[in-house]
PDB file of C-alpha atoms and ligand atoms in Angstrom:
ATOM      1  CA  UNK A   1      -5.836 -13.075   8.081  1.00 95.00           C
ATOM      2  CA  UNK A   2      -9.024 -14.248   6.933  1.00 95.00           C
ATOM      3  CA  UNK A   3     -10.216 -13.122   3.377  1.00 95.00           C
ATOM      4  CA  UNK A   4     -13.357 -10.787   5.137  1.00 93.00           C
ATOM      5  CA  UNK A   5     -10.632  -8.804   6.900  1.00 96.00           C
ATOM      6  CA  UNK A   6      -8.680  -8.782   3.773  1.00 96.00           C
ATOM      7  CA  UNK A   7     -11.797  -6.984   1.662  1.00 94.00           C
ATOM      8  CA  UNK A   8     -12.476  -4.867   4.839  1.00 95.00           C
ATOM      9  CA  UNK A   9      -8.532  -3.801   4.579  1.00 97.00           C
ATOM     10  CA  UNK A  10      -9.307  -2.747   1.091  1.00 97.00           C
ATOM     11  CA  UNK A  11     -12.063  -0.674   1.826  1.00 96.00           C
ATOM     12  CA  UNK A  12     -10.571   0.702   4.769  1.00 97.00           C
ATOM     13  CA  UNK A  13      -7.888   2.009   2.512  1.00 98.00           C
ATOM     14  CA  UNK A  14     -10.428   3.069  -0.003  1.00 97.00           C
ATOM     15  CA  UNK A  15     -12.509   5.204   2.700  1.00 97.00           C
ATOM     16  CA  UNK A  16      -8.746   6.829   4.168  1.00 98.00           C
ATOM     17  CA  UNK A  17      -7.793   7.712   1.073  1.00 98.00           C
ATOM     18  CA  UNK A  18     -11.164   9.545  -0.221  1.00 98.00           C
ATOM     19  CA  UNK A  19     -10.930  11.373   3.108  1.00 98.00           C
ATOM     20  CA  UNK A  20      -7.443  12.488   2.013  1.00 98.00           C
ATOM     21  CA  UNK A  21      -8.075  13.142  -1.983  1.00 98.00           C
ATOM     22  CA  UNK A  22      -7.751  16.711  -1.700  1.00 98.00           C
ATOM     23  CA  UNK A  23      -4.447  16.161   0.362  1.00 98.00           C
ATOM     24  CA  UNK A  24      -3.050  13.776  -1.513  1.00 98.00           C
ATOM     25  CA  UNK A  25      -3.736  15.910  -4.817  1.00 98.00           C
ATOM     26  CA  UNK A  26      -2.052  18.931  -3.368  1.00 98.00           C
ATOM     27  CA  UNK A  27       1.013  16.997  -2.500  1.00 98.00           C
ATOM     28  CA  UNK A  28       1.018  15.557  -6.004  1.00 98.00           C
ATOM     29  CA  UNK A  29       0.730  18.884  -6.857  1.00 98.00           C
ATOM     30  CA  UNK A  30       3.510  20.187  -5.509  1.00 98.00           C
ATOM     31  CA  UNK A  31       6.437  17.894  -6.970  1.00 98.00           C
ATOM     32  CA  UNK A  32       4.165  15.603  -9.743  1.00 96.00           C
ATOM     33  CA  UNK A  33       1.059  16.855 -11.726  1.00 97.00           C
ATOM     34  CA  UNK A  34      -1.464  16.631  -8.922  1.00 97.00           C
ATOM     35  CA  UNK A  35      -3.791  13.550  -9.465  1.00 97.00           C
ATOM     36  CA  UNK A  36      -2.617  10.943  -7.258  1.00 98.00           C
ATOM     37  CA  UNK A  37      -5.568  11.418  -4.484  1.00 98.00           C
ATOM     38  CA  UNK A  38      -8.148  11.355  -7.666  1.00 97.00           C
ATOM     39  CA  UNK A  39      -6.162   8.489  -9.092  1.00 97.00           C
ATOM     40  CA  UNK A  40      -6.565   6.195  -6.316  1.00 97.00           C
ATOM     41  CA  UNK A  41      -9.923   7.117  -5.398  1.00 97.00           C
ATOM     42  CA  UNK A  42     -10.934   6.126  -8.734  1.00 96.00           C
ATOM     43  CA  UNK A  43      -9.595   2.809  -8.475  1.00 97.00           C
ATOM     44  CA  UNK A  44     -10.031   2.202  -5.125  1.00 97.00           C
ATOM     45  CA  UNK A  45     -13.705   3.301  -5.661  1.00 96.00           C
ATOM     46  CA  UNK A  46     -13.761   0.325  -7.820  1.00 96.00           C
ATOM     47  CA  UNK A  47     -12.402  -2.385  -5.506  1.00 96.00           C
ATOM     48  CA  UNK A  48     -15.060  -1.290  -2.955  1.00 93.00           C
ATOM     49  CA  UNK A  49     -17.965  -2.417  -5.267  1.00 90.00           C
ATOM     50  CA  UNK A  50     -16.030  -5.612  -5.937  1.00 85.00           C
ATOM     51  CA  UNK A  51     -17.589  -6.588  -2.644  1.00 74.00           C
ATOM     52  CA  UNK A  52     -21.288  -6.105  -3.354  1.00 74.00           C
ATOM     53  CA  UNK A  53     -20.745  -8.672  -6.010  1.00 78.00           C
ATOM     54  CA  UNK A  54     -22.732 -11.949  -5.389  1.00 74.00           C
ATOM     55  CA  UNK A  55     -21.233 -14.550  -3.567  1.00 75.00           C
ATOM     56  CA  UNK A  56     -18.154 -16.368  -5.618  1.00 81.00           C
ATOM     57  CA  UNK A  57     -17.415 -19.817  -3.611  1.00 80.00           C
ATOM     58  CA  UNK A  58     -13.895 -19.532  -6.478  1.00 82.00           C
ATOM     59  CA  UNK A  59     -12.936 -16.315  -4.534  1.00 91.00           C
ATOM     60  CA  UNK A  60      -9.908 -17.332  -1.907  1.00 95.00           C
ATOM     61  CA  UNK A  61      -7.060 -14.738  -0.691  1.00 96.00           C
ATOM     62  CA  UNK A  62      -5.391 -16.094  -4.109  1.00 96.00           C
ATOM     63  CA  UNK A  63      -8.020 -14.992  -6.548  1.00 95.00           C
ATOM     64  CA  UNK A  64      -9.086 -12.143  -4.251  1.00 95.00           C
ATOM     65  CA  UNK A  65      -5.360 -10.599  -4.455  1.00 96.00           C
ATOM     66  CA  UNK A  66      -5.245 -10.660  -7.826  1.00 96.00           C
ATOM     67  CA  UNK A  67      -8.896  -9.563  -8.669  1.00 96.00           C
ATOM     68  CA  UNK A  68      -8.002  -6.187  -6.739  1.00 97.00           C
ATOM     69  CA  UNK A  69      -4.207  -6.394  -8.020  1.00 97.00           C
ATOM     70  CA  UNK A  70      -6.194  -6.430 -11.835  1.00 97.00           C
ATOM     71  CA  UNK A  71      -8.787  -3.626 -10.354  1.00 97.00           C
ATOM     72  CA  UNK A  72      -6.408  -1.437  -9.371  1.00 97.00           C
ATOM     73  CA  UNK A  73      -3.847  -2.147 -12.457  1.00 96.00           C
ATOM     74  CA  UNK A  74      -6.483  -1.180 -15.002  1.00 96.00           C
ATOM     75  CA  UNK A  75      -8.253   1.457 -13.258  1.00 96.00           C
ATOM     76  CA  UNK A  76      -5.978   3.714 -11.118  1.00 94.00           C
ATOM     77  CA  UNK A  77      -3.971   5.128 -14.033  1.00 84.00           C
ATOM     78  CA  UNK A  78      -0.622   6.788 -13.071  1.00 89.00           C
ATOM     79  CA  UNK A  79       2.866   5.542 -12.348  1.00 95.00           C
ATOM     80  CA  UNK A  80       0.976   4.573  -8.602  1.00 95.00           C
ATOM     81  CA  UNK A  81      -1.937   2.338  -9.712  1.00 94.00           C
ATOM     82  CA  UNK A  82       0.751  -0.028 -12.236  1.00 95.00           C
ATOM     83  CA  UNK A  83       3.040  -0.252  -8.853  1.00 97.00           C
ATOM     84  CA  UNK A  84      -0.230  -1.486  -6.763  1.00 97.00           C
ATOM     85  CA  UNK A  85      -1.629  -3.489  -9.293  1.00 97.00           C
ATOM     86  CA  UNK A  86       1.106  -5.621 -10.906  1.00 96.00           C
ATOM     87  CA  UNK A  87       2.563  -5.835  -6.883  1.00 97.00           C
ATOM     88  CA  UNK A  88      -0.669  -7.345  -5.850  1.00 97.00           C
ATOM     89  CA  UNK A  89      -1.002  -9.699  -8.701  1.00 97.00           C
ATOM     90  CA  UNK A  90       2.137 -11.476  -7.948  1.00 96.00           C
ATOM     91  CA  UNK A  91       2.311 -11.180  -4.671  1.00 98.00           C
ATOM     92  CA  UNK A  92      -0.988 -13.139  -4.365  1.00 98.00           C
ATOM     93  CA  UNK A  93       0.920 -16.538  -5.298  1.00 97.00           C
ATOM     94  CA  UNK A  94       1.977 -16.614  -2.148  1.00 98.00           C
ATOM     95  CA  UNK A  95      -1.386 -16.911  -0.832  1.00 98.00           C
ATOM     96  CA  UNK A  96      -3.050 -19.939  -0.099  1.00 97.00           C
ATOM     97  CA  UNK A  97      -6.028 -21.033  -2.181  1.00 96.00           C
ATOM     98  CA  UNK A  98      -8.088 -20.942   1.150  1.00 95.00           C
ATOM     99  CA  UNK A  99     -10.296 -18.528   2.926  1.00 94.00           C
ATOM    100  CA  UNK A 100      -7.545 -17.715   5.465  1.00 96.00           C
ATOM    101  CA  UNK A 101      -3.625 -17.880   6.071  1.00 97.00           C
ATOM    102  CA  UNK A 102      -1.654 -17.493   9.379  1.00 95.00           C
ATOM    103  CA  UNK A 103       0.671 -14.571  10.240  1.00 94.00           C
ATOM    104  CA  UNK A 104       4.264 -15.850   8.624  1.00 94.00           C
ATOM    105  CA  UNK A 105       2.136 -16.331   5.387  1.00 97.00           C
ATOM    106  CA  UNK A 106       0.774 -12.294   5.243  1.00 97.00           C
ATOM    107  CA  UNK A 107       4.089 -11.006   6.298  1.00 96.00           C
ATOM    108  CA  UNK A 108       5.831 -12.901   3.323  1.00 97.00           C
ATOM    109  CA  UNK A 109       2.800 -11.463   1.031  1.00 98.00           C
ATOM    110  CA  UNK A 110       3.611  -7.993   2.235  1.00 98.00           C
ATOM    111  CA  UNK A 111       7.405  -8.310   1.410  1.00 98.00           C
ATOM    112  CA  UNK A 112       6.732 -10.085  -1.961  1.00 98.00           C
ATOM    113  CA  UNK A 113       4.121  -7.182  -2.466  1.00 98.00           C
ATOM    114  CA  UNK A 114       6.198  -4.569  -1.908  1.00 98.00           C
ATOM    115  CA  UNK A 115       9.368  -6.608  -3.539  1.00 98.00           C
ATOM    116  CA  UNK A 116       7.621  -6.967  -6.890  1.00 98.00           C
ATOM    117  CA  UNK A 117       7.054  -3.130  -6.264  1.00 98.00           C
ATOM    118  CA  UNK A 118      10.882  -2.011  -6.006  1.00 98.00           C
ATOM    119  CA  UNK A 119      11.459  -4.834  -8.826  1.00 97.00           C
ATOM    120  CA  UNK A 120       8.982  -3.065 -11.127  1.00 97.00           C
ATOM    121  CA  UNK A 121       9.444   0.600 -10.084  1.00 97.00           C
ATOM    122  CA  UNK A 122      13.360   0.140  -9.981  1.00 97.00           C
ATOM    123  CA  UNK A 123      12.738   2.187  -6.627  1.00 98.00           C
ATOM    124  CA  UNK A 124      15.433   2.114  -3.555  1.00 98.00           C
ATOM    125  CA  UNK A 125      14.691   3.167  -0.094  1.00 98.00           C
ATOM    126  CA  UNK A 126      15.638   6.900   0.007  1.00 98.00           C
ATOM    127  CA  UNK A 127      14.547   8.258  -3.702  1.00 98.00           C
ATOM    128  CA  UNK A 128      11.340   9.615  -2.564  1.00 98.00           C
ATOM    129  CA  UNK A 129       8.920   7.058  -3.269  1.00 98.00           C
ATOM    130  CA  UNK A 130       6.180   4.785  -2.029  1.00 98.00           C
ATOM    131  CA  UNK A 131       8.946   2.556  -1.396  1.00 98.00           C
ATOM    132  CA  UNK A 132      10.383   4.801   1.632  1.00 98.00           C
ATOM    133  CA  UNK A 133       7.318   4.005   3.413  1.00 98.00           C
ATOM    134  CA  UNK A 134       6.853  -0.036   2.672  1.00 98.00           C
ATOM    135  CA  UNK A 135      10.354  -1.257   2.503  1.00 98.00           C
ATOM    136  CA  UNK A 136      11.186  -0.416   5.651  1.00 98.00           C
ATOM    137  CA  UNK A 137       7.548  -0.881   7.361  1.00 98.00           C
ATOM    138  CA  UNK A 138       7.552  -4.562   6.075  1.00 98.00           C
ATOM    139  CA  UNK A 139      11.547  -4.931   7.184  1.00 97.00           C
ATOM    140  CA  UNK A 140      10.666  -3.762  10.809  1.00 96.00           C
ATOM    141  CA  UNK A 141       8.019  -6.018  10.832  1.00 94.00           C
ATOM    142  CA  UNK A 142      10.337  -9.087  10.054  1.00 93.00           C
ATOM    143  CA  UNK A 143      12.814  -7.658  12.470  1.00 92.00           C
ATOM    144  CA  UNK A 144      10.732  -7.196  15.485  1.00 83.00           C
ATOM    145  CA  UNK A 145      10.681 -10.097  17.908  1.00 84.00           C
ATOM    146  CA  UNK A 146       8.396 -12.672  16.628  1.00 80.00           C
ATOM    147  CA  UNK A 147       7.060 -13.728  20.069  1.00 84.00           C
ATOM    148  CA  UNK A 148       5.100 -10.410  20.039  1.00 88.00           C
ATOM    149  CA  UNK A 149       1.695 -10.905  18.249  1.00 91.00           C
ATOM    150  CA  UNK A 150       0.998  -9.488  15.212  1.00 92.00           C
ATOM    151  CA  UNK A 151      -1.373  -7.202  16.084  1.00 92.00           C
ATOM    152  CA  UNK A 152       0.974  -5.527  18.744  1.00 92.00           C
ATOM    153  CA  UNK A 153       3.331  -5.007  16.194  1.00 93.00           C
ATOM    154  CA  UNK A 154       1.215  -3.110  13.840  1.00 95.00           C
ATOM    155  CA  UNK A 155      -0.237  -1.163  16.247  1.00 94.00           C
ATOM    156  CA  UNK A 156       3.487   0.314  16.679  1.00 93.00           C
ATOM    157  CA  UNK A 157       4.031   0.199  13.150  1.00 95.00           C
ATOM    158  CA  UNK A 158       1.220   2.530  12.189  1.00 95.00           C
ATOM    159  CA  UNK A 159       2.937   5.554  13.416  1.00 96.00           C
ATOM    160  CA  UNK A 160       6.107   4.408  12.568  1.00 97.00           C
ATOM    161  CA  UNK A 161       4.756   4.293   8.717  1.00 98.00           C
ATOM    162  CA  UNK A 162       3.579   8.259   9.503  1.00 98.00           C
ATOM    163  CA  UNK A 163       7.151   9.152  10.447  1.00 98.00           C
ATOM    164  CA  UNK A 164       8.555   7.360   7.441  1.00 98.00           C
ATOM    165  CA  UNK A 165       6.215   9.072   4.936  1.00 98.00           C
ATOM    166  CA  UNK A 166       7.153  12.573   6.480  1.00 98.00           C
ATOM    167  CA  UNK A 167      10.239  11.511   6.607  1.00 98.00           C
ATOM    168  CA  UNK A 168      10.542  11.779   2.794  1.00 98.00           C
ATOM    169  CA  UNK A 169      10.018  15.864   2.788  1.00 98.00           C
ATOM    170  CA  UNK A 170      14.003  16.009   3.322  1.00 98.00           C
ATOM    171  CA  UNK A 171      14.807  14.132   0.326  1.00 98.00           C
ATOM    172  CA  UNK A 172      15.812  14.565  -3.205  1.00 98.00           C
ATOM    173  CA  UNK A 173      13.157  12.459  -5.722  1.00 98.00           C
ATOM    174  CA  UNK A 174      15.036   9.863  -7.821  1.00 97.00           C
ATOM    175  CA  UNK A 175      12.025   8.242  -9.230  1.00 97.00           C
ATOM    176  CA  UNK A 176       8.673   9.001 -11.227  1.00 95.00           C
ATOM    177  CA  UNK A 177       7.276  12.267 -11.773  1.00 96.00           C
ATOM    178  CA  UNK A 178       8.663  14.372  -8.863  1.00 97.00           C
ATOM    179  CA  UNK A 179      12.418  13.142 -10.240  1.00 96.00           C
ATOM    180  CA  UNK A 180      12.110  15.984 -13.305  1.00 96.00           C
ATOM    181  CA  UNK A 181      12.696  18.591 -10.602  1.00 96.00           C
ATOM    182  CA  UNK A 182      15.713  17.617  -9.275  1.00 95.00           C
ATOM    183  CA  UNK A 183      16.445  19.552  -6.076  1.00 96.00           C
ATOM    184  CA  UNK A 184      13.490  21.315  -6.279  1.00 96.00           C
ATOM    185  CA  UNK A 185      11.796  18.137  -4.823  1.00 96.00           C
ATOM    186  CA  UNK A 186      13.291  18.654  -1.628  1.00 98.00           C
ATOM    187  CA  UNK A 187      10.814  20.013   1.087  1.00 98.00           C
ATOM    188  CA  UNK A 188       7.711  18.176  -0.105  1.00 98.00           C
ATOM    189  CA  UNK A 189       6.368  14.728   1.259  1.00 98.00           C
ATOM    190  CA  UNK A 190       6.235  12.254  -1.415  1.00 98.00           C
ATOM    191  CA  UNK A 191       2.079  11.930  -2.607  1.00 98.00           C
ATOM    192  CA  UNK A 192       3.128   7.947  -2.479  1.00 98.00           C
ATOM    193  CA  UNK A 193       4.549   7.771   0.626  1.00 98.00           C
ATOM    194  CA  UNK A 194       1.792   9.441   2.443  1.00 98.00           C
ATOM    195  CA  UNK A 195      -0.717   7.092   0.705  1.00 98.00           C
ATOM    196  CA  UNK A 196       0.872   4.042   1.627  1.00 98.00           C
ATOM    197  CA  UNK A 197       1.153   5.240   5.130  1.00 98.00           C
ATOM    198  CA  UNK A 198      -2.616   5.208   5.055  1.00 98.00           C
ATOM    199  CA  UNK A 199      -2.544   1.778   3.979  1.00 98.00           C
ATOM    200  CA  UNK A 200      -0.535   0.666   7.331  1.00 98.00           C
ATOM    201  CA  UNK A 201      -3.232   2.622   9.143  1.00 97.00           C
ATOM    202  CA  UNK A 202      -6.097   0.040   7.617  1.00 98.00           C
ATOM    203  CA  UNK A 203      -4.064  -2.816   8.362  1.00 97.00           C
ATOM    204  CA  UNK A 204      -4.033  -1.924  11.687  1.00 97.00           C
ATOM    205  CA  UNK A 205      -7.483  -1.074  11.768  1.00 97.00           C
ATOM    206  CA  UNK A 206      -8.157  -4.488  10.618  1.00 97.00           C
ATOM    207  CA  UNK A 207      -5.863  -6.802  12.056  1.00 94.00           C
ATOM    208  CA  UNK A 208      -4.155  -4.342  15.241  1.00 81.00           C
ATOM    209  CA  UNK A 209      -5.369  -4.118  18.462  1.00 64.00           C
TER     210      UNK A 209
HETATM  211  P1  LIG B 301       1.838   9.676 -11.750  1.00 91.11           P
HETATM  212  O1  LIG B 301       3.175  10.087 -11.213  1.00 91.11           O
HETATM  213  O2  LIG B 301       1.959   8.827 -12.974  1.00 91.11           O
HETATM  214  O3  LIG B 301       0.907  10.847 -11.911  1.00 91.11           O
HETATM  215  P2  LIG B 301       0.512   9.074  -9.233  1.00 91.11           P
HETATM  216  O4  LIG B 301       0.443  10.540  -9.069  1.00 91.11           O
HETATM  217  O5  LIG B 301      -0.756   8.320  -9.051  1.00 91.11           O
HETATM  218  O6  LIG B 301       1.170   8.700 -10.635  1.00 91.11           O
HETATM  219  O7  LIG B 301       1.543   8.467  -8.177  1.00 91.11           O
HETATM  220  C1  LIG B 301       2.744   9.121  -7.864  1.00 91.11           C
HETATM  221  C2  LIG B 301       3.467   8.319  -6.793  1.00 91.11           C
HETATM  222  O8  LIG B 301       3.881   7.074  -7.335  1.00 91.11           O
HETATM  223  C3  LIG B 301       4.733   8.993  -6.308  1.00 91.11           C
HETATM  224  O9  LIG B 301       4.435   9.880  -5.250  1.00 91.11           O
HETATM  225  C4  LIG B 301       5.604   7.819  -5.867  1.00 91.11           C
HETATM  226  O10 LIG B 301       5.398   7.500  -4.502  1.00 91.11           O
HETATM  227  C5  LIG B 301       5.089   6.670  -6.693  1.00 91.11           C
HETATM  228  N1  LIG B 301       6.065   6.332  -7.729  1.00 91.11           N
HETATM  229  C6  LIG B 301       6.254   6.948  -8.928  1.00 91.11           C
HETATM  230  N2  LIG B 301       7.242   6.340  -9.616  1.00 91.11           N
HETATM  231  C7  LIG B 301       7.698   5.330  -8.848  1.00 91.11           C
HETATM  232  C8  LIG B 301       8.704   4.310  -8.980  1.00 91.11           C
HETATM  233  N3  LIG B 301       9.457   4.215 -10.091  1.00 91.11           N
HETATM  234  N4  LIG B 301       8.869   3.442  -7.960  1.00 91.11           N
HETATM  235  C9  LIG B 301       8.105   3.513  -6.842  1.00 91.11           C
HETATM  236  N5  LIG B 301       7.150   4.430  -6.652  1.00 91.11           N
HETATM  237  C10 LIG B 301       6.941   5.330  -7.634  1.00 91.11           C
HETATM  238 MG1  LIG B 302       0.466  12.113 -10.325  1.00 91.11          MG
END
């Protein structure tokens, strides 16, 4: 990945997610307290004008990571825009202090990423979370044969990331907001899930083919 396709990721997920606001609002709605869509629209609003900034010959996929990690950390607000943040932040150690890394080095960034995510949110696979969509997108992608190229893999994975995130409707919410209504979670797609499914989708945009 090269860090232009890295910024276009980012506002790739910034443009999908604005298109979904409403959406994602009405499922936060339904289980949390209906700002999730705003929430990351706001922040990710931000991280697009971090690329009309002039020129920074400092900026590498290290620094870049964490400047949008930071971005999103102090602007998204919500249980969501800590989870992205702080995940980004320390997940962009593992980046190279260079304009581009090859594909073993992203795929460890994604499952640091979404690591420092469970770490932080205390999530597992199967409370309802962002986490049901990432955890198991980034474990497929370590588990499918490494002789097929990258981009063939996340051209597969970006439905498989839909089906997770709807996948969450049947189950009971053990973390964040939706957690307060017990059973009454059930029946809903997580607000999380379906925005990090989204996020898949861009990476495929960028990268898939
Ligand atoms: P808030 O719940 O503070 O209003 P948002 O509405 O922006 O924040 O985000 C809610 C989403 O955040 C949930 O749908 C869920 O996917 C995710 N989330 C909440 N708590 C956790 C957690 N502890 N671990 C992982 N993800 C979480
Ligand atoms: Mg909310």
């Amino acid at each position: 990945m090269t860090i232009e396709q890295f910024s276009l990721l980012w506002q790739c997920f910034a443009q999908r997610v604005r298109q979904n606001q409403e959406h994602l609002d009405d499922l936060d709605r339904a289980i949390g307290d209906g700002d999730h869509g705003t929430n990351l629209t706001r922040g990710l609003g931000k991280v697009e004008i971090l690329g009309n900034e002039p020129p920074d010959p400092h900026l590498n996929l290290q620094t870049l990571s964490k400047k949008v990690g930071m971005t999103l950390l102090s602007t998204v607000g919500g249980a969501s825009g800590a989870l992205w943040g702080s995940g980004l932040m320390k997940a962009a150690l593992v980046f190279p202090m260079s304009s581009e890394c090859d594909d073993r080095t992203l795929v460890l960034w994604m499952d640091t990423f979404v690591g420092n995510i469970e770490e932080r949110g205390k999530a597992h696979v199967g409370d309802k979370t962002m986490v049901d969509v990432m955890r198991p997108a980034v474990n497929w992608l370590q588990a499918a044969p490494q002789d097929r190229p990258l981009r063939a893999r996340l051209r597969e994975l970006r439905e498989l990331a839909q089906h997770y995130a709807q996948g969450t409707k049947d189950l009971q919410a053990r973390r964040g907001r939706a957690s307060y209504l017990g059973a009454r979670s059930i029946g809903h797609v997580d607000p999380g899930a379906f925005s990090s499914a989204l996020w898949w989708d861009c990476l495929d945009s960028v990268l898939g083919g």
